[in-house]
JSON list of C-alpha atoms in Angstrom, two decimals:
[
{"chain": "M", "resi": 1, "resn": "GLN", "atom": "CA", "xyz": [0.00, 0.00, 0.00]},
{"chain": "M", "resi": 2, "resn": "VAL", "atom": "CA", "xyz": [1.30, 3.42, -0.96]},
{"chain": "M", "resi": 3, "resn": "GLN", "atom": "CA", "xyz": [2.22, 5.63, 1.95]},
{"chain": "M", "resi": 4, "resn": "LEU", "atom": "CA", "xyz": [2.76, 9.38, 1.89]},
{"chain": "M", "resi": 5, "resn": "GLN", "atom": "CA", "xyz": [4.17, 11.52, 4.69]},
{"chain": "M", "resi": 6, "resn": "GLU", "atom": "CA", "xyz": [4.34, 15.29, 4.79]},
{"chain": "M", "resi": 7, "resn": "SER", "atom": "CA", "xyz": [7.14, 17.10, 6.61]},
{"chain": "M", "resi": 8, "resn": "GLY", "atom": "CA", "xyz": [8.13, 20.70, 7.15]},
{"chain": "M", "resi": 9, "resn": "PRO", "atom": "CA", "xyz": [7.83, 23.60, 9.57]},
{"chain": "M", "resi": 10, "resn": "GLY", "atom": "CA", "xyz": [4.53, 24.18, 11.27]},
{"chain": "M", "resi": 11, "resn": "LEU", "atom": "CA", "xyz": [5.01, 27.94, 11.61]},
{"chain": "M", "resi": 12, "resn": "VAL", "atom": "CA", "xyz": [6.01, 30.36, 8.86]},
{"chain": "M", "resi": 13, "resn": "LYS", "atom": "CA", "xyz": [6.25, 34.14, 9.09]},
{"chain": "M", "resi": 14, "resn": "PRO", "atom": "CA", "xyz": [4.35, 36.36, 6.68]},
{"chain": "M", "resi": 15, "resn": "SER", "atom": "CA", "xyz": [6.18, 37.15, 3.43]},
{"chain": "M", "resi": 16, "resn": "GLN", "atom": "CA", "xyz": [8.41, 34.09, 3.79]},
{"chain": "M", "resi": 17, "resn": "THR", "atom": "CA", "xyz": [8.34, 30.86, 1.78]},
{"chain": "M", "resi": 18, "resn": "LEU", "atom": "CA", "xyz": [6.44, 27.80, 2.95]},
{"chain": "M", "resi": 19, "resn": "SER", "atom": "CA", "xyz": [8.31, 24.63, 2.07]},
{"chain": "M", "resi": 20, "resn": "LEU", "atom": "CA", "xyz": [6.92, 21.12, 2.55]},
{"chain": "M", "resi": 21, "resn": "THR", "atom": "CA", "xyz": [8.18, 17.72, 1.48]},
{"chain": "M", "resi": 22, "resn": "CYS", "atom": "CA", "xyz": [6.19, 14.57, 0.82]},
{"chain": "M", "resi": 23, "resn": "THR", "atom": "CA", "xyz": [8.02, 11.28, 1.16]},
{"chain": "M", "resi": 24, "resn": "VAL", "atom": "CA", "xyz": [6.47, 8.40, -0.76]},
{"chain": "M", "resi": 25, "resn": "SER", "atom": "CA", "xyz": [6.84, 4.73, 0.11]},
{"chain": "M", "resi": 26, "resn": "ASP", "atom": "CA", "xyz": [6.01, 1.49, -1.72]},
{"chain": "M", "resi": 27, "resn": "VAL", "atom": "CA", "xyz": [5.81, 3.05, -5.16]},
{"chain": "M", "resi": 28, "resn": "THR", "atom": "CA", "xyz": [8.32, 5.18, -7.02]},
{"chain": "M", "resi": 29, "resn": "ILE", "atom": "CA", "xyz": [7.17, 8.63, -8.02]},
{"chain": "M", "resi": 30, "resn": "THR", "atom": "CA", "xyz": [8.25, 7.91, -11.61]},
{"chain": "M", "resi": 31, "resn": "THR", "atom": "CA", "xyz": [5.72, 5.10, -11.93]},
{"chain": "M", "resi": 32, "resn": "ALA", "atom": "CA", "xyz": [3.44, 5.70, -14.91]},
{"chain": "M", "resi": 33, "resn": "PHE", "atom": "CA", "xyz": [0.81, 7.28, -14.76]},
{"chain": "M", "resi": 34, "resn": "TYR", "atom": "CA", "xyz": [0.81, 8.68, -11.27]},
{"chain": "M", "resi": 35, "resn": "SER", "atom": "CA", "xyz": [0.53, 12.32, -10.36]},
{"chain": "M", "resi": 36, "resn": "TRP", "atom": "CA", "xyz": [1.61, 13.64, -7.00]},
{"chain": "M", "resi": 37, "resn": "ASN", "atom": "CA", "xyz": [-0.54, 16.39, -5.59]},
{"chain": "M", "resi": 38, "resn": "TRP", "atom": "CA", "xyz": [-0.59, 19.07, -2.95]},
{"chain": "M", "resi": 39, "resn": "ILE", "atom": "CA", "xyz": [-3.96, 19.97, -1.43]},
{"chain": "M", "resi": 40, "resn": "ARG", "atom": "CA", "xyz": [-4.80, 22.23, 1.49]},
{"chain": "M", "resi": 41, "resn": "GLN", "atom": "CA", "xyz": [-7.74, 22.88, 3.74]},
{"chain": "M", "resi": 42, "resn": "PRO", "atom": "CA", "xyz": [-7.95, 26.23, 5.53]},
{"chain": "M", "resi": 43, "resn": "PRO", "atom": "CA", "xyz": [-9.92, 26.48, 8.76]},
{"chain": "M", "resi": 44, "resn": "TRP", "atom": "CA", "xyz": [-13.67, 26.36, 8.18]},
{"chain": "M", "resi": 45, "resn": "LYS", "atom": "CA", "xyz": [-13.22, 25.98, 4.41]},
{"chain": "M", "resi": 46, "resn": "GLY", "atom": "CA", "xyz": [-13.20, 23.21, 1.86]},
{"chain": "M", "resi": 47, "resn": "GLN", "atom": "CA", "xyz": [-10.22, 21.52, 0.27]},
{"chain": "M", "resi": 48, "resn": "GLU", "atom": "CA", "xyz": [-8.20, 23.44, -2.31]},
{"chain": "M", "resi": 49, "resn": "TRP", "atom": "CA", "xyz": [-5.98, 21.79, -4.88]},
{"chain": "M", "resi": 50, "resn": "ILE", "atom": "CA", "xyz": [-2.62, 23.58, -5.09]},
{"chain": "M", "resi": 51, "resn": "GLY", "atom": "CA", "xyz": [-0.80, 21.72, -7.84]},
{"chain": "M", "resi": 52, "resn": "SER", "atom": "CA", "xyz": [0.87, 18.51, -8.92]},
{"chain": "M", "resi": 53, "resn": "ILE", "atom": "CA", "xyz": [3.92, 16.92, -10.45]},
{"chain": "M", "resi": 54, "resn": "ALA", "atom": "CA", "xyz": [3.45, 13.94, -12.71]},
{"chain": "M", "resi": 55, "resn": "TYR", "atom": "CA", "xyz": [5.48, 10.76, -13.06]},
{"chain": "M", "resi": 56, "resn": "ASN", "atom": "CA", "xyz": [7.31, 12.33, -16.00]},
{"chain": "M", "resi": 57, "resn": "GLY", "atom": "CA", "xyz": [8.13, 15.54, -14.11]},
{"chain": "M", "resi": 58, "resn": "SER", "atom": "CA", "xyz": [5.53, 17.80, -15.69]},
{"chain": "M", "resi": 59, "resn": "THR", "atom": "CA", "xyz": [3.82, 20.22, -13.33]},
{"chain": "M", "resi": 60, "resn": "ARG", "atom": "CA", "xyz": [0.37, 21.78, -13.09]},
{"chain": "M", "resi": 61, "resn": "TYR", "atom": "CA", "xyz": [-0.76, 24.55, -10.76]},
{"chain": "M", "resi": 62, "resn": "SER", "atom": "CA", "xyz": [-3.96, 26.10, -9.55]},
{"chain": "M", "resi": 63, "resn": "PRO", "atom": "CA", "xyz": [-4.43, 29.37, -11.44]},
{"chain": "M", "resi": 64, "resn": "ALA", "atom": "CA", "xyz": [-5.16, 31.11, -8.16]},
{"chain": "M", "resi": 65, "resn": "LEU", "atom": "CA", "xyz": [-1.79, 30.12, -6.69]},
{"chain": "M", "resi": 66, "resn": "LYS", "atom": "CA", "xyz": [0.37, 29.64, -9.76]},
{"chain": "M", "resi": 67, "resn": "SER", "atom": "CA", "xyz": [2.33, 32.87, -9.39]},
{"chain": "M", "resi": 68, "resn": "ARG", "atom": "CA", "xyz": [3.52, 31.85, -5.92]},
{"chain": "M", "resi": 69, "resn": "THR", "atom": "CA", "xyz": [3.88, 28.08, -6.26]},
{"chain": "M", "resi": 70, "resn": "SER", "atom": "CA", "xyz": [6.64, 25.70, -7.29]},
{"chain": "M", "resi": 71, "resn": "ILE", "atom": "CA", "xyz": [6.53, 21.91, -7.10]},
{"chain": "M", "resi": 72, "resn": "SER", "atom": "CA", "xyz": [9.67, 19.87, -7.64]},
{"chain": "M", "resi": 73, "resn": "ARG", "atom": "CA", "xyz": [10.89, 16.36, -6.97]},
{"chain": "M", "resi": 74, "resn": "ASP", "atom": "CA", "xyz": [13.93, 14.37, -5.90]},
{"chain": "M", "resi": 75, "resn": "THR", "atom": "CA", "xyz": [13.65, 10.96, -7.52]},
{"chain": "M", "resi": 76, "resn": "SER", "atom": "CA", "xyz": [16.68, 9.64, -5.62]},
{"chain": "M", "resi": 77, "resn": "LYS", "atom": "CA", "xyz": [14.79, 10.19, -2.36]},
{"chain": "M", "resi": 78, "resn": "ASN", "atom": "CA", "xyz": [11.33, 9.44, -3.78]},
{"chain": "M", "resi": 79, "resn": "GLN", "atom": "CA", "xyz": [10.11, 12.82, -2.55]},
{"chain": "M", "resi": 80, "resn": "PHE", "atom": "CA", "xyz": [8.31, 15.81, -3.98]},
{"chain": "M", "resi": 81, "resn": "THR", "atom": "CA", "xyz": [8.31, 19.30, -2.57]},
{"chain": "M", "resi": 82, "resn": "LEU", "atom": "CA", "xyz": [5.98, 22.28, -2.39]},
{"chain": "M", "resi": 83, "resn": "GLN", "atom": "CA", "xyz": [7.20, 25.83, -2.17]},
{"chain": "M", "resi": 84, "resn": "LEU", "atom": "CA", "xyz": [4.67, 28.62, -1.64]},
{"chain": "M", "resi": 85, "resn": "ARG", "atom": "CA", "xyz": [6.18, 32.07, -1.71]},
{"chain": "M", "resi": 86, "resn": "SER", "atom": "CA", "xyz": [5.14, 35.33, -0.05]},
{"chain": "M", "resi": 87, "resn": "VAL", "atom": "CA", "xyz": [2.75, 33.68, 2.36]},
{"chain": "M", "resi": 88, "resn": "THR", "atom": "CA", "xyz": [0.06, 35.52, 4.31]},
{"chain": "M", "resi": 89, "resn": "PRO", "atom": "CA", "xyz": [-2.15, 34.41, 7.20]},
{"chain": "M", "resi": 90, "resn": "GLU", "atom": "CA", "xyz": [-4.68, 33.30, 4.56]},
{"chain": "M", "resi": 91, "resn": "ASP", "atom": "CA", "xyz": [-2.27, 30.50, 3.67]},
{"chain": "M", "resi": 92, "resn": "THR", "atom": "CA", "xyz": [-2.79, 28.97, 7.10]},
{"chain": "M", "resi": 93, "resn": "ALA", "atom": "CA", "xyz": [-4.17, 25.48, 6.50]},
{"chain": "M", "resi": 94, "resn": "VAL", "atom": "CA", "xyz": [-3.67, 21.77, 6.86]},
{"chain": "M", "resi": 95, "resn": "TYR", "atom": "CA", "xyz": [-1.54, 20.74, 3.89]},
{"chain": "M", "resi": 96, "resn": "TYR", "atom": "CA", "xyz": [-1.86, 17.27, 2.38]},
{"chain": "M", "resi": 97, "resn": "CYS", "atom": "CA", "xyz": [-0.01, 15.35, -0.27]},
{"chain": "M", "resi": 98, "resn": "ALA", "atom": "CA", "xyz": [-1.96, 12.80, -2.26]},
{"chain": "M", "resi": 99, "resn": "SER", "atom": "CA", "xyz": [-1.50, 10.44, -5.20]},
{"chain": "M", "resi": 100, "resn": "ARG", "atom": "CA", "xyz": [-3.72, 10.08, -8.22]},
{"chain": "M", "resi": 101, "resn": "LEU", "atom": "CA", "xyz": [-3.48, 7.43, -10.90]},
{"chain": "M", "resi": 102, "resn": "GLY", "atom": "CA", "xyz": [-4.16, 8.59, -14.42]},
{"chain": "M", "resi": 103, "resn": "ASP", "atom": "CA", "xyz": [-7.51, 10.32, -14.86]},
{"chain": "M", "resi": 104, "resn": "ALA", "atom": "CA", "xyz": [-9.07, 8.76, -11.79]},
{"chain": "M", "resi": 105, "resn": "GLU", "atom": "CA", "xyz": [-11.81, 10.85, -10.27]},
{"chain": "M", "resi": 106, "resn": "HIS", "atom": "CA", "xyz": [-10.47, 10.53, -6.76]},
{"chain": "M", "resi": 107, "resn": "TYR", "atom": "CA", "xyz": [-7.09, 10.58, -5.05]},
{"chain": "M", "resi": 108, "resn": "ASP", "atom": "CA", "xyz": [-6.18, 7.08, -4.02]},
{"chain": "M", "resi": 109, "resn": "TYR", "atom": "CA", "xyz": [-3.71, 7.66, -1.21]},
{"chain": "M", "resi": 110, "resn": "TRP", "atom": "CA", "xyz": [-3.25, 10.58, 1.17]},
{"chain": "M", "resi": 111, "resn": "GLY", "atom": "CA", "xyz": [-0.73, 11.70, 3.71]},
{"chain": "M", "resi": 112, "resn": "GLN", "atom": "CA", "xyz": [-1.99, 12.40, 7.21]},
{"chain": "M", "resi": 113, "resn": "GLY", "atom": "CA", "xyz": [-1.70, 16.16, 6.69]},
{"chain": "M", "resi": 114, "resn": "THR", "atom": "CA", "xyz": [0.41, 18.77, 8.40]},
{"chain": "M", "resi": 115, "resn": "GLN", "atom": "CA", "xyz": [-0.78, 22.01, 9.99]},
{"chain": "M", "resi": 116, "resn": "VAL", "atom": "CA", "xyz": [0.97, 25.13, 8.75]},
{"chain": "M", "resi": 117, "resn": "THR", "atom": "CA", "xyz": [0.29, 28.42, 10.47]},
{"chain": "M", "resi": 118, "resn": "VAL", "atom": "CA", "xyz": [1.38, 31.75, 9.00]},
{"chain": "M", "resi": 119, "resn": "SER", "atom": "CA", "xyz": [1.95, 34.22, 11.80]},
{"chain": "M", "resi": 120, "resn": "SER", "atom": "CA", "xyz": [4.52, 36.66, 13.01]}
]
């Protein structure tokens, strides 16, 4: 069974860069046709897709966050990373990484989520 685990700081100051890493186990992130996604859920709001990196390294981003977002990967460590620049308190959320196979409607595996608070 695929396992995903988020890691990174739980507190980030406004205007700084939020950086999170997702470590994947039991499948390599280059396995066709997986995509590896970042999703967040702010307090009292629904889930928001941030972006993804596919098995072949191609990336996609939410239009609302594209200007501040970068997703990269380290295939030697089987990890992918989210960077969200110039954060504000509105970026406070639980951040999840999740896998999706092909054009499946749903994400098949999720990390447990990590709380990130943006505050000075």
